[in-house]
Coordinates of C-alpha atoms in Angstrom, one line a residue:
M140 CA 16.8 -4.6 20.3
T141 CA 16.1 -1.0 19.1
D142 CA 12.5 0.1 18.6
A143 CA 10.7 3.4 18.2
T144 CA 10.5 4.0 22.0
T145 CA 14.3 4.0 22.5
V146 CA 15.2 6.2 19.5
E147 CA 16.0 9.9 20.0
L148 CA 13.9 12.4 18.0
S149 CA 17.1 14.5 17.3
D150 CA 18.8 11.4 15.7
V151 CA 15.8 10.7 13.5
L152 CA 15.8 14.3 12.2
D153 CA 19.5 14.2 11.6
R154 CA 19.0 11.2 9.3
L155 CA 15.9 12.5 7.5
H156 CA 15.7 12.9 3.7
V157 CA 12.6 14.3 2.1
V158 CA 11.9 13.5 -1.5
A159 CA 9.2 14.4 -4.1
L160 CA 8.5 11.6 -6.6
P161 CA 6.8 12.5 -9.9
M162 CA 4.0 10.1 -10.9
R163 CA 3.1 8.9 -14.4
V164 CA -0.6 9.3 -13.8
R165 CA -2.8 10.8 -11.1
F166 CA -3.3 8.3 -8.3
R167 CA -5.3 9.0 -5.1
G168 CA -5.7 12.5 -6.5
I169 CA -2.0 13.3 -6.6
T170 CA 0.7 13.6 -9.2
T171 CA 3.7 14.0 -6.9
R172 CA 4.3 11.6 -4.0
E173 CA 6.2 13.1 -1.0
V174 CA 7.9 10.8 1.5
A175 CA 10.5 11.2 4.2
L176 CA 13.3 8.6 4.3
I177 CA 15.4 7.8 7.4
D178 CA 19.0 6.6 6.9
G179 CA 19.3 4.5 10.0
P180 CA 21.9 2.2 11.5
A181 CA 19.9 -0.9 10.5
G182 CA 18.9 0.3 7.1
W183 CA 16.6 2.8 5.4
G184 CA 13.1 3.5 6.7
E185 CA 10.2 5.3 5.1
F186 CA 7.7 7.7 6.6
G187 CA 5.1 8.4 3.9
A188 CA 1.7 9.0 5.6
F189 CA -0.5 10.8 3.1
L190 CA -0.6 14.5 3.6
E191 CA -4.2 14.7 4.9
Y192 CA -3.6 12.2 7.7
E193 CA -3.6 13.7 11.2
P194 CA -0.8 12.9 13.6
A195 CA -2.6 10.1 15.5
E196 CA -2.9 8.1 12.3
A197 CA 0.4 9.2 10.7
A198 CA 2.3 8.1 13.8
H199 CA 1.8 4.5 12.8
W200 CA 3.6 5.2 9.5
L201 CA 6.4 6.9 11.4
A202 CA 6.8 3.9 13.7
A203 CA 7.2 1.7 10.6
G204 CA 9.9 4.0 9.2
I205 CA 11.8 4.1 12.5
E206 CA 11.5 0.3 12.8
A207 CA 13.1 -0.3 9.4
A208 CA 15.8 2.3 10.1
Y209 CA 16.8 1.1 13.6
R210 CA 15.8 -2.5 13.9
P211 CA 17.0 -5.4 11.7
L212 CA 14.1 -6.9 9.8
P213 CA 13.3 -10.6 10.1
Q214 CA 14.6 -13.4 7.9
T215 CA 12.3 -14.4 5.0
R216 CA 10.9 -17.8 4.1
R217 CA 11.1 -17.1 0.3
D218 CA 13.3 -15.0 -1.9
R219 CA 10.8 -13.7 -4.4
I220 CA 7.3 -12.4 -4.2
P221 CA 4.5 -12.6 -6.9
I222 CA 3.1 -9.1 -7.6
N223 CA 0.0 -7.8 -9.3
A224 CA -0.1 -5.0 -11.8
T225 CA -1.8 -1.9 -10.5
V226 CA -4.1 -0.1 -12.9
P227 CA -5.3 3.4 -11.8
A228 CA -8.6 4.8 -12.9
V229 CA -7.4 5.5 -16.4
P230 CA -9.5 5.4 -19.6
A231 CA -9.8 1.9 -21.1
G232 CA -7.6 3.0 -24.0
D233 CA -4.7 3.7 -21.6
V234 CA -4.8 0.3 -20.0
A235 CA -2.3 -1.5 -22.3
G236 CA 0.3 1.2 -21.6
V237 CA 0.0 0.8 -17.9
L238 CA 0.2 -3.0 -18.0
A239 CA 3.3 -2.8 -20.1
R240 CA 5.1 -1.6 -17.0
F241 CA 4.4 -4.9 -15.2
P242 CA 6.0 -7.6 -17.4
G243 CA 5.0 -11.1 -16.6
A244 CA 2.3 -10.2 -14.1
G245 CA -0.6 -12.7 -14.2
T246 CA -2.8 -10.6 -11.9
A247 CA -3.9 -7.0 -12.0
K248 CA -5.7 -4.8 -9.5
V249 CA -7.9 -2.2 -11.1
K250 CA -9.1 0.9 -9.4
V251 CA -12.8 1.5 -9.6
A252 CA -15.4 3.8 -8.0
E253 CA -13.3 6.9 -8.7
P254 CA -15.2 10.1 -7.9
G255 CA -16.6 11.6 -11.1
Q256 CA -16.5 8.4 -13.1
T257 CA -19.3 6.0 -14.0
L258 CA -19.7 2.3 -13.5
A259 CA -19.7 1.9 -17.3
E260 CA -16.1 3.4 -17.3
D261 CA -15.1 0.9 -14.6
V262 CA -16.5 -2.0 -16.6
A263 CA -14.7 -0.8 -19.8
R264 CA -11.4 -0.5 -17.8
V265 CA -11.7 -3.9 -16.2
N266 CA -12.6 -5.6 -19.5
A267 CA -9.5 -3.9 -21.1
V268 CA -7.4 -5.4 -18.4
R269 CA -9.0 -8.8 -18.9
A270 CA -7.9 -8.8 -22.5
V271 CA -4.3 -8.8 -21.4
V272 CA -4.1 -10.3 -17.9
P273 CA -5.8 -13.5 -16.8
A274 CA -6.7 -12.7 -13.2
V275 CA -8.3 -9.4 -12.2
R276 CA -9.2 -7.9 -8.9
V277 CA -10.8 -4.5 -8.3
D278 CA -10.4 -1.9 -5.5
A279 CA -13.2 0.5 -4.7
N280 CA -11.5 2.1 -1.6
G281 CA -14.8 2.2 0.2
G282 CA -16.4 4.3 -2.5
W283 CA -19.8 2.5 -2.8
S284 CA -22.9 2.1 -0.8
V285 CA -24.1 -1.5 -0.3
E286 CA -26.6 -1.2 -3.2
E287 CA -24.0 0.3 -5.5
A288 CA -21.5 -2.4 -4.6
V289 CA -24.0 -5.2 -5.3
T290 CA -24.9 -3.6 -8.7
A291 CA -21.2 -3.1 -9.5
A292 CA -20.3 -6.7 -8.6
G293 CA -22.9 -7.9 -11.1
A294 CA -21.7 -5.5 -13.9
L295 CA -18.0 -6.2 -13.3
T296 CA -18.5 -10.0 -13.5
A297 CA -20.8 -10.0 -16.5
D298 CA -17.9 -10.6 -18.8
G299 CA -15.6 -12.6 -16.6
A300 CA -14.7 -13.5 -13.0
L301 CA -13.1 -11.3 -10.4
E302 CA -10.5 -12.7 -8.0
Y303 CA -11.9 -10.4 -5.3
L304 CA -13.6 -7.1 -4.7
E305 CA -11.5 -5.0 -2.4
Q306 CA -13.1 -2.6 0.2
P307 CA -16.4 -2.0 -1.7
C308 CA -17.8 -0.1 1.2
A309 CA -16.4 1.9 4.1
T310 CA -17.7 0.1 7.1
V311 CA -17.4 -3.4 8.5
P312 CA -21.2 -4.0 8.6
E313 CA -21.5 -2.9 5.0
L314 CA -18.8 -5.3 4.0
A315 CA -20.6 -8.1 5.8
E316 CA -23.8 -7.3 4.0
V317 CA -22.2 -7.1 0.6
R318 CA -20.4 -10.4 1.2
R319 CA -23.8 -12.0 2.0
R320 CA -25.3 -10.7 -1.2
V321 CA -22.7 -11.3 -3.9
D322 CA -20.7 -14.3 -5.1
V323 CA -17.5 -12.3 -5.5
P324 CA -15.0 -12.8 -2.6
I325 CA -14.6 -9.6 -0.5
A326 CA -11.2 -8.2 0.6
A327 CA -10.7 -5.7 3.4
D328 CA -8.1 -3.0 3.3
E329 CA -9.1 0.3 5.0
S330 CA -11.2 -1.7 7.5
I331 CA -8.0 -3.2 8.7
R332 CA -5.4 -0.5 8.4
K333 CA -7.6 2.4 9.5
A334 CA -9.3 0.5 12.4
D335 CA -8.7 0.8 16.1
D336 CA -9.2 -3.0 16.1
P337 CA -7.7 -4.4 12.8
L338 CA -9.0 -7.8 13.6
L339 CA -12.7 -6.8 13.9
V340 CA -13.4 -7.3 10.2
V341 CA -12.2 -10.9 10.3
R342 CA -14.0 -11.7 13.5
S343 CA -17.2 -10.2 12.0
G344 CA -17.0 -12.5 9.0
A345 CA -17.0 -9.5 6.7
A346 CA -14.1 -10.5 4.4
D347 CA -12.6 -13.4 2.5
V348 CA -9.2 -11.8 2.1
A349 CA -7.2 -9.5 4.3
V350 CA -5.0 -6.8 2.7
L351 CA -2.2 -5.8 5.0
K352 CA 0.1 -2.8 4.5
V353 CA 3.3 -2.4 6.5
A354 CA 3.4 1.3 6.9
P355 CA -0.2 2.0 8.2
L356 CA 0.0 -0.9 10.6
G357 CA 3.2 0.3 12.2
G358 CA 5.9 -1.8 10.7
V359 CA 6.9 -5.3 9.5
Y360 CA 6.8 -6.9 13.0
T361 CA 3.4 -5.5 13.8
M362 CA 2.0 -6.5 10.5
L363 CA 3.3 -10.1 11.0
S364 CA 1.8 -10.2 14.4
I365 CA -1.6 -9.2 13.0
A366 CA -1.2 -11.7 10.2
G367 CA -0.6 -14.5 12.7
Q368 CA -4.0 -13.8 14.2
I369 CA -5.9 -14.0 10.8
D370 CA -7.3 -17.2 9.5
I371 CA -8.1 -16.0 6.0
P372 CA -5.7 -15.5 3.1
I373 CA -3.4 -12.4 3.2
V374 CA -2.3 -10.1 0.5
V375 CA 0.6 -7.7 1.3
S376 CA 0.2 -4.3 -0.5
S377 CA 2.0 -1.0 -0.7
A378 CA 0.7 2.3 0.4
L379 CA 2.1 4.1 -2.7
D380 CA 5.5 3.6 -1.2
S381 CA 8.9 4.6 -2.6
A382 CA 11.3 1.8 -3.4
V383 CA 12.3 1.8 0.3
G384 CA 8.8 1.2 1.6
I385 CA 8.3 -1.4 -1.1
G386 CA 11.4 -3.3 0.1
A387 CA 9.9 -3.5 3.6
G388 CA 6.6 -4.8 2.2
L389 CA 8.5 -7.5 0.2
I390 CA 10.3 -8.6 3.3
A391 CA 7.0 -8.8 5.2
A392 CA 5.5 -10.8 2.4
G393 CA 8.5 -13.1 2.3
C394 CA 8.0 -13.9 6.0
L395 CA 4.4 -15.2 5.7
P396 CA 4.0 -18.9 5.9
D397 CA 1.5 -18.9 3.0
L398 CA 1.1 -16.5 0.1
P399 CA -1.8 -17.7 -2.0
Y400 CA -2.3 -14.4 -3.9
A401 CA -0.1 -12.0 -5.8
C402 CA 0.9 -9.0 -3.7
G403 CA 0.2 -5.4 -4.4
L404 CA 3.9 -4.4 -4.2
G405 CA 4.5 -3.4 -7.8
T406 CA 3.4 0.2 -7.5
G407 CA 6.9 1.5 -8.2
G408 CA 5.9 1.5 -11.9
L409 CA 3.5 4.4 -11.1
F410 CA 6.5 6.7 -10.5
V411 CA 8.4 8.5 -13.3
E412 CA 11.5 8.5 -10.9
D413 CA 12.2 6.7 -7.7
V414 CA 15.0 6.8 -5.1
A415 CA 16.5 3.6 -6.4
G416 CA 16.9 2.2 -9.9
P417 CA 13.9 0.3 -11.2
V418 CA 13.7 -3.4 -10.4
T419 CA 11.9 -5.1 -13.3
P420 CA 9.6 -8.0 -12.3
V421 CA 10.8 -11.3 -13.6
D422 CA 8.0 -13.6 -14.6
G423 CA 5.7 -11.5 -12.4
Y424 CA 8.0 -11.7 -9.3
L425 CA 10.1 -9.2 -7.4
P426 CA 13.0 -10.2 -5.0
A427 CA 12.2 -10.1 -1.3
A428 CA 14.9 -7.6 -0.4
T429 CA 15.4 -4.2 1.2
V430 CA 16.4 -1.2 -0.9
T431 CA 19.2 1.3 -0.4
P432 CA 18.6 4.6 -2.2
D433 CA 20.9 6.0 -4.8
P434 CA 22.6 9.2 -3.4
A435 CA 22.4 10.9 -6.8
R436 CA 18.6 10.2 -7.0
L437 CA 18.1 11.4 -3.4
A438 CA 19.7 14.7 -4.3
A439 CA 17.9 15.0 -7.6
L440 CA 14.5 14.3 -6.1
A441 CA 15.0 16.3 -2.9
A442 CA 11.9 18.3 -1.9
P443 CA 12.1 22.1 -1.7
P444 CA 13.2 23.5 1.6
D445 CA 9.7 24.5 2.7
R446 CA 8.4 21.0 2.1
R447 CA 11.4 19.5 4.0
Q448 CA 10.5 21.7 6.9
W449 CA 6.9 20.6 6.7
W450 CA 8.0 17.0 7.1
I451 CA 10.3 17.8 9.9
D452 CA 7.4 19.5 11.7
R453 CA 5.3 16.5 11.0
V454 CA 7.8 14.1 12.5
R455 CA 8.0 16.3 15.6
A456 CA 4.2 16.2 15.9
C457 CA 4.0 12.4 15.4
F458 CA 7.0 11.3 17.5
P459 CA 5.4 11.9 21.0
L460 CA 2.5 9.6 19.9
L461 CA 4.7 6.5 19.2
S462 CA 4.0 3.6 21.5

């Protein structure tokens, strides 16, 4: 069975396509999402580590892309996956337009704690979402201190419940303290995908929900291995992936024995254009299936030559770090 350690670098580079996907709104501080895609013998893989990530961290994302390209992915237990709408840190007045791109979604994840914004703006955005979607969760991306998180939890639940509060603070001890002090369930994301020990947050009793992402964890098989060692509910999310990466996430979610929460795999709606035609959710669900890019879209969205070379150099830097 092929894995990243038996693949030749030259073959990966020969199969590489680099695309630049325009975004509808600013997300994670960017308006264009660059990713490298690998047209492999087993399917398409995606290497989309964010630009600021150093090779040691980005290598996990490369391993995930190589896995999907060279190794057949596992069979799923279900053929469709419930997804949440994703609402960036937009003004409250823009919320309805964002949610319109997620037909049938019964859950929405709302970005909060955006640098330069206030808690009042977060509350207004969350309440605007509540007016449309019954279940709401928020994601702070580790942006608060413990005291700020406790205050925010109170303000954000004053007008309704939250399904959970995702990564309110950056560290595991801070998550544990917030969890002791608030009634809102705490979800961990960065404390899993950026950790040397992704299980530490669970062993420490610092989270009620584990958010797992295929690419940062090194691939579908690694994510499923970690999931098998976790005894709290799991939500599979994307890392602002293209349609190719979303497909891998949907397969991973489809393999889990239980899926009590909607997954964060509907982020394709954040792109103006993607490498495959849009798949519209049906009753809030997406099919658990991989994606093959449209050749015409690959050509139209191809990154400029200098950016393609940047990604080639990045693959070269990360490849020796694969384990």
